[in-house]
Each structure stands twice: as C-alpha cells, then as structure tokens.
Coordinates of C-alpha atoms and ligand atoms in Angstrom, one line a residue:
X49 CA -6.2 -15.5 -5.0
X50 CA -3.7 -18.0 -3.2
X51 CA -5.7 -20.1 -0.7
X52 CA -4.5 -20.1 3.0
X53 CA -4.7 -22.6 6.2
X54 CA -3.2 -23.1 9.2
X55 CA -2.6 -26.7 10.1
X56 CA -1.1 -29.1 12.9
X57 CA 0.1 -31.2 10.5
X58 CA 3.9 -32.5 10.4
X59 CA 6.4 -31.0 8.0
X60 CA 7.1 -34.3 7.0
X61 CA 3.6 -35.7 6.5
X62 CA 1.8 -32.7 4.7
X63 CA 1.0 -33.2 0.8
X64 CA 2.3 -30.3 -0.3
X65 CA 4.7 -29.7 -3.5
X66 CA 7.2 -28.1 -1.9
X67 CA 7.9 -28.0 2.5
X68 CA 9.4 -23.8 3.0
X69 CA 11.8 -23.9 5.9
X70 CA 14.2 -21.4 7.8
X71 CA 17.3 -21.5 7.6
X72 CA 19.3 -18.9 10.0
X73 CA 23.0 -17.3 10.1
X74 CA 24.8 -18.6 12.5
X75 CA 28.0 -18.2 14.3
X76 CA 29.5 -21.3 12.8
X77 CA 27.7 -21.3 9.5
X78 CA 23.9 -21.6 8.7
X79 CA 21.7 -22.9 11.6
X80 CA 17.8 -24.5 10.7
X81 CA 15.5 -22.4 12.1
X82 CA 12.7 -23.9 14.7
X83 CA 9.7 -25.3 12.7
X84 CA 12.2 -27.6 10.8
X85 CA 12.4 -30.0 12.9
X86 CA 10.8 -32.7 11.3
X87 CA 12.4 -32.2 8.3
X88 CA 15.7 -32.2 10.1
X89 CA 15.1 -35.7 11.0
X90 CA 14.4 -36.6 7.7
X91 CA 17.8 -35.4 6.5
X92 CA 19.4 -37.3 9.7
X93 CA 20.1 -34.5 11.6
X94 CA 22.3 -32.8 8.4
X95 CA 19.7 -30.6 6.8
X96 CA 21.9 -27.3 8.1
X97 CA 25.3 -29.2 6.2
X98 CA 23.5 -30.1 3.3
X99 CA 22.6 -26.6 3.1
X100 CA 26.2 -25.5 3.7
X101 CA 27.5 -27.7 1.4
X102 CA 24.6 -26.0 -1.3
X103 CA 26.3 -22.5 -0.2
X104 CA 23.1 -21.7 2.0
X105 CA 24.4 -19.0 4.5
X106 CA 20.8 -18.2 6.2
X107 CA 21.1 -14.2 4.6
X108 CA 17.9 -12.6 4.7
X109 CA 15.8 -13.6 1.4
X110 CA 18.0 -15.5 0.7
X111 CA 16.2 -19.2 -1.3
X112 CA 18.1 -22.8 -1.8
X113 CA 15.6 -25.6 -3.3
X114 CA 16.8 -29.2 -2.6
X115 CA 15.5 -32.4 -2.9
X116 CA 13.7 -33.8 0.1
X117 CA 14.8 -36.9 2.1
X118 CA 13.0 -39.9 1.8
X119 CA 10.3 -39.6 4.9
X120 CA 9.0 -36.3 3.4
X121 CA 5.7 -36.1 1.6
X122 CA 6.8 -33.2 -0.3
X123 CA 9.1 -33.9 -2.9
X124 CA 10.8 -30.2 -2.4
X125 CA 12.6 -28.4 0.5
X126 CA 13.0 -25.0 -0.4
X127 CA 14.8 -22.9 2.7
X128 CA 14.6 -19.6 3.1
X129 CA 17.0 -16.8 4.8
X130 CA 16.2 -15.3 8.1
X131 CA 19.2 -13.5 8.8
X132 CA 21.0 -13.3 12.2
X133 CA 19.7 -15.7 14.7
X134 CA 17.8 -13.4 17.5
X135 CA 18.7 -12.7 20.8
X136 CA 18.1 -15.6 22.9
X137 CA 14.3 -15.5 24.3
X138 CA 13.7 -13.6 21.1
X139 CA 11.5 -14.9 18.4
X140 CA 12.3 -13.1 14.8
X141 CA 10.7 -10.2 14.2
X142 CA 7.2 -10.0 12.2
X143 CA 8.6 -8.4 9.4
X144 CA 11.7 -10.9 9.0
X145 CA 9.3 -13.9 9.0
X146 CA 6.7 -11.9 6.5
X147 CA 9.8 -11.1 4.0
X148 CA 11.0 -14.9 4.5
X149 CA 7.7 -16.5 3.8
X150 CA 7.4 -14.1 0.6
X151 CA 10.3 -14.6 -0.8
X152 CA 9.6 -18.5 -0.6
X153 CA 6.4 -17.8 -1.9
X154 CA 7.8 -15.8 -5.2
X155 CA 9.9 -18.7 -5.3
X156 CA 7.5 -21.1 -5.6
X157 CA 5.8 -19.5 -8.9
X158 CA 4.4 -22.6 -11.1
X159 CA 3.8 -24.8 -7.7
X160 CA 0.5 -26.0 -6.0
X161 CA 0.7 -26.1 -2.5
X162 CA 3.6 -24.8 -0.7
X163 CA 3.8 -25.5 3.1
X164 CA 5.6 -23.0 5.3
X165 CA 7.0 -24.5 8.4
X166 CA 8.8 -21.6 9.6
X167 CA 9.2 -20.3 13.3
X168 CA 5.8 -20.0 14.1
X169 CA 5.4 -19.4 18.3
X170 CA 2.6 -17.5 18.6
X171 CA -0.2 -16.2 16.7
X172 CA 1.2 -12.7 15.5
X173 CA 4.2 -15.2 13.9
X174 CA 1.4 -17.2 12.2
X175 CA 0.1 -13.7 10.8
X176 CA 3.4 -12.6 9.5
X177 CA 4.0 -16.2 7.7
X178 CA 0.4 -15.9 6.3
X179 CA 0.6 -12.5 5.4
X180 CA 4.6 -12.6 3.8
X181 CA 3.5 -15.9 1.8
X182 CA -0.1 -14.3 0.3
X183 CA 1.6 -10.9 -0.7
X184 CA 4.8 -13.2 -2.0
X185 CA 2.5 -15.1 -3.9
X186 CA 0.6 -12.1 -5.9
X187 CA 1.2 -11.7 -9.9
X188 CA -0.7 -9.3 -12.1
X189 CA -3.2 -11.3 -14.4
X190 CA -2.4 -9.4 -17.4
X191 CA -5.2 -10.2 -18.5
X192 CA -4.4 -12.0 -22.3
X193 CA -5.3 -15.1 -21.1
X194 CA -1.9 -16.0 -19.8
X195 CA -3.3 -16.5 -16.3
X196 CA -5.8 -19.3 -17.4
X197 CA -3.1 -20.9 -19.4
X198 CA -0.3 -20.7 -16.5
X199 CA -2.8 -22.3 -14.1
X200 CA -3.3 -25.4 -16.8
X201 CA 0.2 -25.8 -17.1
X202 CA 0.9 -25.0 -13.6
X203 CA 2.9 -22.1 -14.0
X204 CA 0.9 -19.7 -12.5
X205 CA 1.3 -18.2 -8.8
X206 CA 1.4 -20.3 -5.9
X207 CA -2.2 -21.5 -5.4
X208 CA -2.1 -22.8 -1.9
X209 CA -0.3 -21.4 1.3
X210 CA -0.6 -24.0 4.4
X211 CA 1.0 -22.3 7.5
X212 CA 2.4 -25.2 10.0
X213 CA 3.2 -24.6 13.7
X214 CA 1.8 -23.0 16.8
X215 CA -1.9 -23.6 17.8
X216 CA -4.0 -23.3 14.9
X217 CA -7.2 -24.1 15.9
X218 CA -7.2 -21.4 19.3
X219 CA -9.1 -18.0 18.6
X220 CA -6.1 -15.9 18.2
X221 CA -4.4 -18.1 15.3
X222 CA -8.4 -18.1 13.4
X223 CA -8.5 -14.0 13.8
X224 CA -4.5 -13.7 12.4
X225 CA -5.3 -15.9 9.2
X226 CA -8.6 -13.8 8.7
X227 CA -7.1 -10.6 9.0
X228 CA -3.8 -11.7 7.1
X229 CA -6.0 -12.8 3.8
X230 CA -8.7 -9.9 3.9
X231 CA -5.2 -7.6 4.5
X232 CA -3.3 -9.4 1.7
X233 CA -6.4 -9.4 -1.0
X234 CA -6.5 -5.8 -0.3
X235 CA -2.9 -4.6 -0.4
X236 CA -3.4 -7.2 -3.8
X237 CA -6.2 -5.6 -5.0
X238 CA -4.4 -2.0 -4.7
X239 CA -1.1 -3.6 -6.8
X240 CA -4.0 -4.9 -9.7
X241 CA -5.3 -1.3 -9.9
X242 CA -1.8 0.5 -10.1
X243 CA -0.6 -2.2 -11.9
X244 CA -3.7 -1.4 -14.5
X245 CA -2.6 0.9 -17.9
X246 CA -4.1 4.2 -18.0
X247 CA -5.6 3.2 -21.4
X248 CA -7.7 0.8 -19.4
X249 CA -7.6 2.3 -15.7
X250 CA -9.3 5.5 -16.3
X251 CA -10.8 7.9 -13.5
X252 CA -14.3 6.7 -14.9
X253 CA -13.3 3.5 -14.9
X254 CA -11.8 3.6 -11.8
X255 CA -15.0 4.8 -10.2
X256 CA -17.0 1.9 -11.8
X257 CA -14.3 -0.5 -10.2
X258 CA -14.7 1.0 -6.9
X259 CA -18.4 1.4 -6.7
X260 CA -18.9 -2.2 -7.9
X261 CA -16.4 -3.6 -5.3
X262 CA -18.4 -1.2 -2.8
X263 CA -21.5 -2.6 -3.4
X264 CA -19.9 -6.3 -3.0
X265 CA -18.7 -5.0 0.8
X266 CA -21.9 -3.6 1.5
X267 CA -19.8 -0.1 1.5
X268 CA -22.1 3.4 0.4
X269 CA -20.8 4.9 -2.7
X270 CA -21.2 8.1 -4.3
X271 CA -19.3 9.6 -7.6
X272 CA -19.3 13.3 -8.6
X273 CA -18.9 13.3 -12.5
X274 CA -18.0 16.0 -14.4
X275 CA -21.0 17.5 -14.5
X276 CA -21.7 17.3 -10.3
X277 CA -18.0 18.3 -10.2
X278 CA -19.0 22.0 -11.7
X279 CA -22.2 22.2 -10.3
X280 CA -20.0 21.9 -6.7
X281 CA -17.1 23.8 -7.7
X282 CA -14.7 21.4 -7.9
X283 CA -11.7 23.8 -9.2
X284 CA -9.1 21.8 -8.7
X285 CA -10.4 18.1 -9.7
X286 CA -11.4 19.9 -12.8
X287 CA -8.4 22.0 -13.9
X288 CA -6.1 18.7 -13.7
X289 CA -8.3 16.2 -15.3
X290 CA -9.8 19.5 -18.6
X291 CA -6.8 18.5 -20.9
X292 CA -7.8 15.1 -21.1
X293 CA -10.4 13.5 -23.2
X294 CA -10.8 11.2 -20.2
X295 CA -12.9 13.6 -17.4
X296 CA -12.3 13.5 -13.5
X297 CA -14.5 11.5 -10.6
X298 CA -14.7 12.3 -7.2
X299 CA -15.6 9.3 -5.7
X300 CA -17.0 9.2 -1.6
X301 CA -16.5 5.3 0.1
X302 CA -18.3 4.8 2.9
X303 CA -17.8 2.2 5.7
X304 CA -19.6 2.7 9.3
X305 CA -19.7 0.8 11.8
X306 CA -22.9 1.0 14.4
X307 CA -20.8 1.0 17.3
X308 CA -18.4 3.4 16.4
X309 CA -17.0 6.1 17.9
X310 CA -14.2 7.6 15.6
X311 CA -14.4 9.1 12.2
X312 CA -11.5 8.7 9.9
X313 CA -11.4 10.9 6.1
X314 CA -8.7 8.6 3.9
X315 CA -8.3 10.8 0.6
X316 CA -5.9 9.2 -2.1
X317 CA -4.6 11.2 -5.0
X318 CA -5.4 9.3 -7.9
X319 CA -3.8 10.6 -10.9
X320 CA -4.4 7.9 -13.4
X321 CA -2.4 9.0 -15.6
X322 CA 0.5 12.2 -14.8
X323 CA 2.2 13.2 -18.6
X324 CA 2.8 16.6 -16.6
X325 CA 0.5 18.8 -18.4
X326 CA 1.5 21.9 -20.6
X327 CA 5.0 21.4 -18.1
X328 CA 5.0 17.8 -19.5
X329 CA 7.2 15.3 -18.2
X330 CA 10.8 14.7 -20.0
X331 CA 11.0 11.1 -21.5
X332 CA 12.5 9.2 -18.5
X333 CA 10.1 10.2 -16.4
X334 CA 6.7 9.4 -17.2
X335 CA 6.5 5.8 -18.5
X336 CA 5.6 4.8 -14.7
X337 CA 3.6 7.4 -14.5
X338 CA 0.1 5.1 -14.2
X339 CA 1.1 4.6 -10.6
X340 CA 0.3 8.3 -9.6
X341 CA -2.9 7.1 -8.5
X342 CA -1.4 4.4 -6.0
X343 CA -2.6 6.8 -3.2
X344 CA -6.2 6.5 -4.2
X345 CA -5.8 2.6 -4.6
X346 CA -4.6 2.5 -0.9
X347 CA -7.4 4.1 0.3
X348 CA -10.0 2.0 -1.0
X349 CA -8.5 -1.1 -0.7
X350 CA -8.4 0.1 3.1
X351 CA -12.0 1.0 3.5
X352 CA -13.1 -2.8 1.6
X353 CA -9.8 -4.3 3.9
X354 CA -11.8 -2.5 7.1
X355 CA -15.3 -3.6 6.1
X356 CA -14.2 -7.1 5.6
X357 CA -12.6 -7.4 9.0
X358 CA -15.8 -5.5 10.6
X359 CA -13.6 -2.9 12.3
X360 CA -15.2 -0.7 14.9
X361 CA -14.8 2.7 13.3
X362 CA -16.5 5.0 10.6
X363 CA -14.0 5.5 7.2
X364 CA -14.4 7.7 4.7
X365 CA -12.4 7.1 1.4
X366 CA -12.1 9.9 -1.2
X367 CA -10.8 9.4 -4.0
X368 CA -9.4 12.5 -6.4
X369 CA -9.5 11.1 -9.8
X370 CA -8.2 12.8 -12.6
X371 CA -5.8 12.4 -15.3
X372 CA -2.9 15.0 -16.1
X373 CA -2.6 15.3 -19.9
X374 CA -1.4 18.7 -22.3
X375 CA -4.3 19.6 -24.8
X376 CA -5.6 22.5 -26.2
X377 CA -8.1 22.4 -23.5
X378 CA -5.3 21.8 -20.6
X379 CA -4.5 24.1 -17.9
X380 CA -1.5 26.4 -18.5
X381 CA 1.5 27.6 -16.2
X382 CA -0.2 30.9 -15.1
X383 CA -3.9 30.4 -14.9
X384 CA -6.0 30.6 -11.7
X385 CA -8.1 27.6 -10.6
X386 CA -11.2 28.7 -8.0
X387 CA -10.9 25.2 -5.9
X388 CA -13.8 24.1 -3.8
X389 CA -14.6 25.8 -0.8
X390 CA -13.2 29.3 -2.4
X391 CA -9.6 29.6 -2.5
X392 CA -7.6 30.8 -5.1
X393 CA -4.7 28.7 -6.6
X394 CA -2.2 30.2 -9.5
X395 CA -1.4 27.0 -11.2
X396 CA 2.4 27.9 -11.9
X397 CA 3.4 23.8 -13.0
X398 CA 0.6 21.8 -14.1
X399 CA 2.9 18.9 -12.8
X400 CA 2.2 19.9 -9.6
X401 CA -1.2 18.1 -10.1
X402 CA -1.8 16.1 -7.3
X403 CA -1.7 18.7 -4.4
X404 CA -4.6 20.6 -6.6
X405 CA -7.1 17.6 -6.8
X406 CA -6.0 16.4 -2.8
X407 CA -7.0 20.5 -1.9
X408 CA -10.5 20.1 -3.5
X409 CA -11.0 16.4 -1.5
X410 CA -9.6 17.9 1.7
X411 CA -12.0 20.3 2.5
X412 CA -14.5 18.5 0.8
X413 CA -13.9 15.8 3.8
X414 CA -13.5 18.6 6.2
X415 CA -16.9 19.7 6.0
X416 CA -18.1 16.2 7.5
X417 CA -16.0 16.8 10.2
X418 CA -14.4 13.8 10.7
X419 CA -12.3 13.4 14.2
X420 CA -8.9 12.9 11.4
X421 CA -7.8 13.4 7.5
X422 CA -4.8 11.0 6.5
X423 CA -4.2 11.7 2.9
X424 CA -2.1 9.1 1.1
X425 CA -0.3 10.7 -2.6
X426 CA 2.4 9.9 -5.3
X427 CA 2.9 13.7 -4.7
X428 CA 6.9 14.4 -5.1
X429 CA 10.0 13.4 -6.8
X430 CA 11.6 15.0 -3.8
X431 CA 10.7 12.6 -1.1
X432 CA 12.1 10.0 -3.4
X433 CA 15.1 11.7 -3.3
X434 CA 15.2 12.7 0.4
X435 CA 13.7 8.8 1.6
X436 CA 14.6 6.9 -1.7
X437 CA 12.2 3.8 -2.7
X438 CA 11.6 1.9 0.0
X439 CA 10.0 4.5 2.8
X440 CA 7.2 7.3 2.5
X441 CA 7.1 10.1 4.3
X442 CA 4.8 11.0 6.9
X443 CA 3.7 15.2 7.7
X444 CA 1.2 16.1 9.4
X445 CA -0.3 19.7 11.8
X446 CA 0.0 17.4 15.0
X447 CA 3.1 16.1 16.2
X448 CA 1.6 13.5 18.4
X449 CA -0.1 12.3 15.2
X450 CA 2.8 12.5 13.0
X451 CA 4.4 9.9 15.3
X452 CA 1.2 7.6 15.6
X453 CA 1.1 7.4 11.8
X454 CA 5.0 6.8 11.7
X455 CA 4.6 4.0 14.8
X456 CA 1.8 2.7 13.0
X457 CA 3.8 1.9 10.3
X458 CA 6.0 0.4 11.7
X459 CA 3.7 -1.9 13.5
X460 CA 2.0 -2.3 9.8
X461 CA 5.4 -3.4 8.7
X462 CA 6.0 -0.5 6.2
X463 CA 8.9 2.1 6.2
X464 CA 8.2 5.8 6.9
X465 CA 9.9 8.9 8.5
X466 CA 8.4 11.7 10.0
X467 CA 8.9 14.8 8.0
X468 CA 8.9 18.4 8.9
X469 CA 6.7 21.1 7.9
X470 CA 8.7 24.3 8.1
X471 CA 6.4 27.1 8.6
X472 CA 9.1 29.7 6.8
X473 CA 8.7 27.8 3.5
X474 CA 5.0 28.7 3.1
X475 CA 5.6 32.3 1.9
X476 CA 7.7 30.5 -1.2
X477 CA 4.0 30.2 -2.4
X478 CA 3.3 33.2 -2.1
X479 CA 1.2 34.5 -5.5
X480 CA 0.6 38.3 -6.7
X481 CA -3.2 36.7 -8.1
X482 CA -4.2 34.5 -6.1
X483 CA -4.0 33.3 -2.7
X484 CA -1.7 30.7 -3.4
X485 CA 0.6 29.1 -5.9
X486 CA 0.6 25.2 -6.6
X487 CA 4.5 25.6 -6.4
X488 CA 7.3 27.3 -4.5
X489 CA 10.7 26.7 -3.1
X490 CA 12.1 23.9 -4.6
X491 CA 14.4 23.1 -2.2
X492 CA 12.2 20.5 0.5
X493 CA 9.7 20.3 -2.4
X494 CA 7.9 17.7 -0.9
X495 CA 7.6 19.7 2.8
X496 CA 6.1 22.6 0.2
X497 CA 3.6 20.1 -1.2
X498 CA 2.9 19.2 2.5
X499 CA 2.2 23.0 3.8
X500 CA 0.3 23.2 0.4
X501 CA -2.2 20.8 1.5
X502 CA -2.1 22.1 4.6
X503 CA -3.2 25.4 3.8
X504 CA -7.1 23.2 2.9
X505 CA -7.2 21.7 6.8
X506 CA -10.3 23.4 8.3
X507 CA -8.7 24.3 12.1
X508 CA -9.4 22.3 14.7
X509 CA -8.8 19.0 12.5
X510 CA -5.7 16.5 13.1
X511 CA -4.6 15.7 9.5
X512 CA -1.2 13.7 8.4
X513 CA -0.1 13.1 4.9
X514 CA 1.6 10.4 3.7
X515 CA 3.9 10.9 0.3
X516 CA 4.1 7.2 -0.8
X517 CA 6.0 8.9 -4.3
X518 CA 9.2 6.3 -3.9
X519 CA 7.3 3.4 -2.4
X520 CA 4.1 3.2 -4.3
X521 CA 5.9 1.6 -7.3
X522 CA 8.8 -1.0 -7.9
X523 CA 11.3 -0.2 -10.6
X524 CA 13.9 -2.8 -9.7
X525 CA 13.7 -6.3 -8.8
X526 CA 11.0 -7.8 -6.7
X527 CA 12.1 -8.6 -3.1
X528 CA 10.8 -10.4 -0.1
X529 CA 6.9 -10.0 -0.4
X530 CA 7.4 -6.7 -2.6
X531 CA 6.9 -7.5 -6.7
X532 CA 8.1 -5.6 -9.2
X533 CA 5.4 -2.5 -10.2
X534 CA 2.6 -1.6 -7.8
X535 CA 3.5 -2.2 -4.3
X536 CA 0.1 -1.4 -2.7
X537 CA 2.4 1.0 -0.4
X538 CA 0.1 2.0 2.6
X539 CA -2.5 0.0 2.9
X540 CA -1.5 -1.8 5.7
X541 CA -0.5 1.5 7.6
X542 CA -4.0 2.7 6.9
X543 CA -5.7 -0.7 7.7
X544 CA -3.6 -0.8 11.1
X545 CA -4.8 2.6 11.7
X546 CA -8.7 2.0 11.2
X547 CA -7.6 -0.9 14.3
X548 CA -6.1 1.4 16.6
X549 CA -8.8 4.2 15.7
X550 CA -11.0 1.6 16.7
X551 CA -9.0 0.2 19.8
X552 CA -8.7 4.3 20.7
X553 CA -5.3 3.4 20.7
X554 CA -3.7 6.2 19.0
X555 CA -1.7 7.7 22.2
Ligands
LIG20 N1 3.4 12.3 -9.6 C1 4.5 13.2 -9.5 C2 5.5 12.8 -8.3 C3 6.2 11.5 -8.5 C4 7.5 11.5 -8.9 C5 5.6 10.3 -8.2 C6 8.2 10.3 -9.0 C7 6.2 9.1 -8.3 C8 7.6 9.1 -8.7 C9 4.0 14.6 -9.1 O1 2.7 15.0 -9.6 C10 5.0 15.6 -9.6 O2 5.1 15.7 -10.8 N2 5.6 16.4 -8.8 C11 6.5 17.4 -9.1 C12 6.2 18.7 -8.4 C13 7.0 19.9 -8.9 C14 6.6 20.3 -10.3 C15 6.7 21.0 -7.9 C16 7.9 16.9 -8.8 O3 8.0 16.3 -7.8 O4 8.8 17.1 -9.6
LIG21 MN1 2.9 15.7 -11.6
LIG22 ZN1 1.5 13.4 -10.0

C-alpha cells in the first residue's frame, strides 16, 4: 500500500517525482490555490497563466501536468481542479480536497513519490489530502505478477504520498494521518475483496480471508459452516447458497473495547456470486454480479478499520455468505424456507437472495442484543434506479437514526438519502403458506426489501439499512478517489459511525 507523511518541507525543495498543486476557478480565469506558493515563485509569479495558456480552468478533477521551473526539486507540476473558489473565510470543503488529491493521485500511476501541496489549514484538510491521495492511489493487484513487474518498471500505483502544509508534527495532524491510512487500507482492502472473481472469492474462502485478517487485528472470529448452519437452523443462509457446489459461512467478527459502552451489530450481505437462481439473471445483468457481497466487505473492513484505530466501542460484524447459483439442488420460485429464529419465508424469486441470508443474520445479531443493527447490502436494482450510482440509500425503524446514518455520511464523505419505509406496502408480501414472501410490490422494490428485513428486527432494537446496490461497484470511468470496479461503498460511513458511537454522539 502507498506510503504516507506529512512534512514541513517547501514545495520547491521536497524530492518528490512530481509536486500536486491546486489550481481554482476563478472569476477571471484559473486562480492557484493556497499551498502553491512556493511553486508560484518558481514560475515567477505566472504559474496560474501558464496554466491558462495549457487550457487549465481549475474544474473540479480536473489534471494539467507541466514541466517544473527551475528552483523546483521535482521535475513535475501536476495541478489539480478544485472548482469554485470558496466563500471568503472559507477553506474547501473536505470532500473537494479528498476528490482533488485523488484524482492527482490516479494521475500519477507509474510515479514514486508524489507531493501534495494543496490547501492544507488545518488538520481535518490534512486528513482529506491524505485520505483523497491513498484511495486515488489504490489498483487491484490482479494478481499475474503484473504488480511485481509494474513496480520494477515503475508503472505501478503511486508508492509514496507526502502531504505538505499546516502543522504536521502537533497531535491533531499525527491522529488525521493515522486514521486517514488505517481508513484508506480498509476502504482498499474492501475494493480487493469485491474486486476478487467468484471463482477465487468464495463464501469459504471468504471466511478464511476474514478470520486470518482477524487474527492479525487481534479481532474474535467464529464461522458457522454448513454443517453448524443446519444444526442452528440457518434457513435462509442455506436455501441461497444449496444450488451451489460452493456452500454458505456465517461468519461472527468481533472487536471490544474494555471501556466501552455501546454495542453496534454490522451485518453485510455477501453474495459472492448472484446468477439469480432458478429466476436467473438475463445476460446484461450478471457479469458484475461478484460485487453482491460488497456489503459484507464493508463490514469487515470496518470492524479491522475500528480495531486499528482502537475505537471506544464493541462491533459486531456478520457476514451472510452465500452464493446464488440454479442447480438441481437450488431453491425454486414457490418453496418455503424455515429461517432462523422460526419464521416462514415463500421464496417467490430466488433473485431476491440477499434479503433471505440478511433475515437469518439479523435476528441472529438480535439475540446479543446489541444497543443498534446497521446492515449494509447490494440488495436492489431499484435503488439504483431511484438514487442512480453514486448514492445508497439509507431505511431504517427510527427516524432519528435514519438521519444520524444519512449525516454520518455525509460527514464520512459518501452520498446517501434517507428512504421511506411505507408501512401499506408490507401486505404486498403477504403469502397464503407462509408468513411471508421474499418479494411483493414491485413498485419501491427496494422500500419492500427494506420492510422485508424489517419484519426480523426484534422490538425494542434501532436498526438502519443501507442499500449500497448503485454505489458498491463502478461501471464507468474512475473519478476523483473512486476507481473503476469495487468502490468499498460504506465503509467510511460505518467507520465514522463506530466514532460517534463511541463519542455518544449520535443525537
Ligand atoms: N444483487 C441484486 C441487486 C443488485 C442489482 C445489486 C444491481 C447491484 C446492482 C439483488 O439480489 C437482486 O437481484 N434484486 C432483485 C430483487 C427482485 C427480484 C425482487 C432486483 O432488484 O431486481
Ligand atoms: Mn439477486
Ligand atoms: Zn443479490
């Protein structure tokens, strides 16, 4: 992983192979943002014409690479797009410098050591710059010895992130640049795992990952095979994962803290692979369909992100492993699946997976009685469609909670809108053999998935789900920190949440 420090160093004096500046959108034309001064100087004063004249306009992510001036160490300037200049007295927002620094940091693919002098006041600024440029920097070692090779002929990912500017060496600017590399290796380490083929990812394999990485973090781990899945009446991991030669884990993470006072449950749906089932998937629409266990990767690079930063708070992760295949020994549209705890479920599209092995994890997790469940899923195409690919959806039986999960978010720097969960759409799952169906009204399919899951909520427990289905995984073009594939979507809402569950600052 991409090696971060924060220096006092000049822009102009740093050995680095490339110096990352800002470059803003001024009223007259592009304006260099603070941070740049040095190199300013080095162009004699001109650096914001010279990037004029390049056809620099300062538009958000937007990257110009020039030659340096004499006077710089680093033979590169590469500036990077901030947007509108802020409000006077107003820095740029956290999220603006984070998709800045990433977008430099994609740029800089093949380099060594890239140094960011970009608007750093304050500590939180020196966060965003680390965490932008880390994420930025992340590509998926495919793992045929490309990765060795690139990083001979230095061509691999940017292997060194210095952050330049503020007060690096006060207590505040130490904690950001721990927290932004344990936060970026995790929200990395979820990308790896999505990013993983379901030939090779597999919910056994999956499990091994986890419990290895567990160990490493001093974390508790338990798995529930196949076998321990029966025995406990697992109905639902099991019907999703019996038409597949590869057989279903539930897999508990745990991470306490002695001085803790909250409990949070984190269950992630992790499909591994989702064909469909017996109501198998049209061509078109499964060949992402590896990254239907995004919601399981979330929560465990969570729990190892909370561990590493010591967080004052108990986490559980679950994760529902399973993958969705049509065999002779598959589920059918029609059968009824006894789920743990009791309930009946008429299975009425075995696409509608992930809601059946979440139900068995919820009250699972419910029985520990933990003071919240926040369940993270690739659950529907229809929250794609209602929020589209960049923002997840957030439910939940508290409305108070629904918006500390949506302001947490935010503060995360992740997109996500409250949802409603309209209490007339539960009788749409209505089923003349059991007591419920896994589908109903398709029409707000993804608030039916919601009250689905909500029907496996003991009372008396705050829950929220998050449907990460148009997030989780990038289709089109990589932008600012985001690449292309497996986003890690969620983690840092779920790491932010562990902080103000531990802060007991949830409102
Ligand atoms: N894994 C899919 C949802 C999904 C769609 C994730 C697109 C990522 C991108 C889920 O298991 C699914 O198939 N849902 C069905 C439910 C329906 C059959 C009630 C859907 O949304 O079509
Ligand atoms: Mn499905
Ligand atoms: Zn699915």
């Amino acid at each position: 992983m991409t090696a971060l420090t924060l220096s006092t160093s000049s822009a102009a004096t740093l050995r680095a192979d490339a110096v990352v500046v800002g470059v803003a959108k001024g009223a007259k034309g592009p304006v260099v943002a603070v941070g740049a001064e040095a190199v300013d100087k080095a162009f004699g004063g001109k650096l914001a014409a010279t990037l004029e004249t390049l056809g620099a306009t300062g538009a958000e992510g937007e990257v110009t690479k020039l030659p340096a001036a004499s006077g710089l160490k680093a033979p590169v300037v590469l500036a990077v797009g901030l947007g509108e200049v802020p409000a006077k007295g107003d820095g740029y927002e956290a999220e603006t410098l984070r998709r800045a620094a990433g977008a430099a940091a994609r740029a800089l693919a093949g380099s060594k050591k890239g140094a960011f002098a970009l608007p750093v006041e304050d500590a939180a600024a020196a966060a965003a710059v680390a965490e932008g440029a880390l994420l930025g920097a992340y590509t998926y070692d495919k793992g045929n010895g490309d990765a060795k090779d690139d990083k001979k002929k230095n061509n691999g990912p940017l292997a060194e992130v210095t952050v330049l500017g503020g007060k690096p060496r006060d207590k505040a600017y130490k904690a950001a640049a721990e927290r932004a590399t344990a936060v970026a290796a995790e929200v990395n380490r979820a990308r790896d795992l999505i990013n993983a083929p379901a030939n090779v990812l597999t919910p056994a394999s999956f499990a091994v990952t986890a419990v290895a990485a567990a160990k490493e973090h001093g974390l508790k781990s338990e798995v529930l095979d196949e076998k321990a899945l029966k025995k406990g009446g697992y109905g639902g991991i099991l019907g999703v994962g019996q038409g597949s030669e590869n057989p279903p884990r539930l897999v508990r993470i745990g991470y306490t803290h002695p001085k803790a006072e909250k409990t949070i449950a984190l269950i992630g749906k992790g499909i591994t692979y989702d064909s469909g089932g017996i109501s198998l998937k049209p061509a078109g629409h499964n060949e992402t369909m590896k990254c239907d266990m995004s919601g399981a990767a979330a929560v465990f690079a969570a729990v190892v992100a909370a561990a590493k930063l010591g967080l004052r708070v108990n986490l559980t992760g679950w994760l529902a492993l399973a993958e969705n295949m049509p065999s002779g020994s598959a589920i059918r549209p029609g059968d009824v699946l006894s789920m743990y705890g009791g309930k009946t479920v008429e299975v009425l599209n075995t696409d509608a997976e992930g809601r059946l092995v979440l139900a068995d994890a919820i009250t699972r997790a419910g029985e520990e009685k933990p003071d919240a469940i926040v369940d993270v899923a690739t659950l529907t195409g229809a929250m794609v469609l209602a929020l589209g690919h960049r923002t997840f959806g957030v439910m939940a039986n508290d409305e108070a909670f629904r918006t500390a999960l949506h302001e947490t978010a935010e503060e995360a720097g992740e997109q996500s809108w409250p949802m409603p969960l309209p209490s007339h759409l539960r009788k749409s799952m209505d089923s003349p053999v059991a007591d419920l169906a896994n589908m109903g009204e398709r029409m707000g399919g993804g608030l039916v998935a919601g009250l689905f899951l909500k029907e496996f909520v003991k009372d008396g427990i705050t829950w929220g789900h998050l449907d990460i289905a148009g997030p989780a995984f990038n289709e089109s073009g990589p932008f600012g920190y985001t690449p292309k594939g497996g986003t890690g979507s969620a983690v840092r809402t779920l790491v932010r949440l562990a902080e103000r569950t531990a802060a007991d600052d949830l409102g």
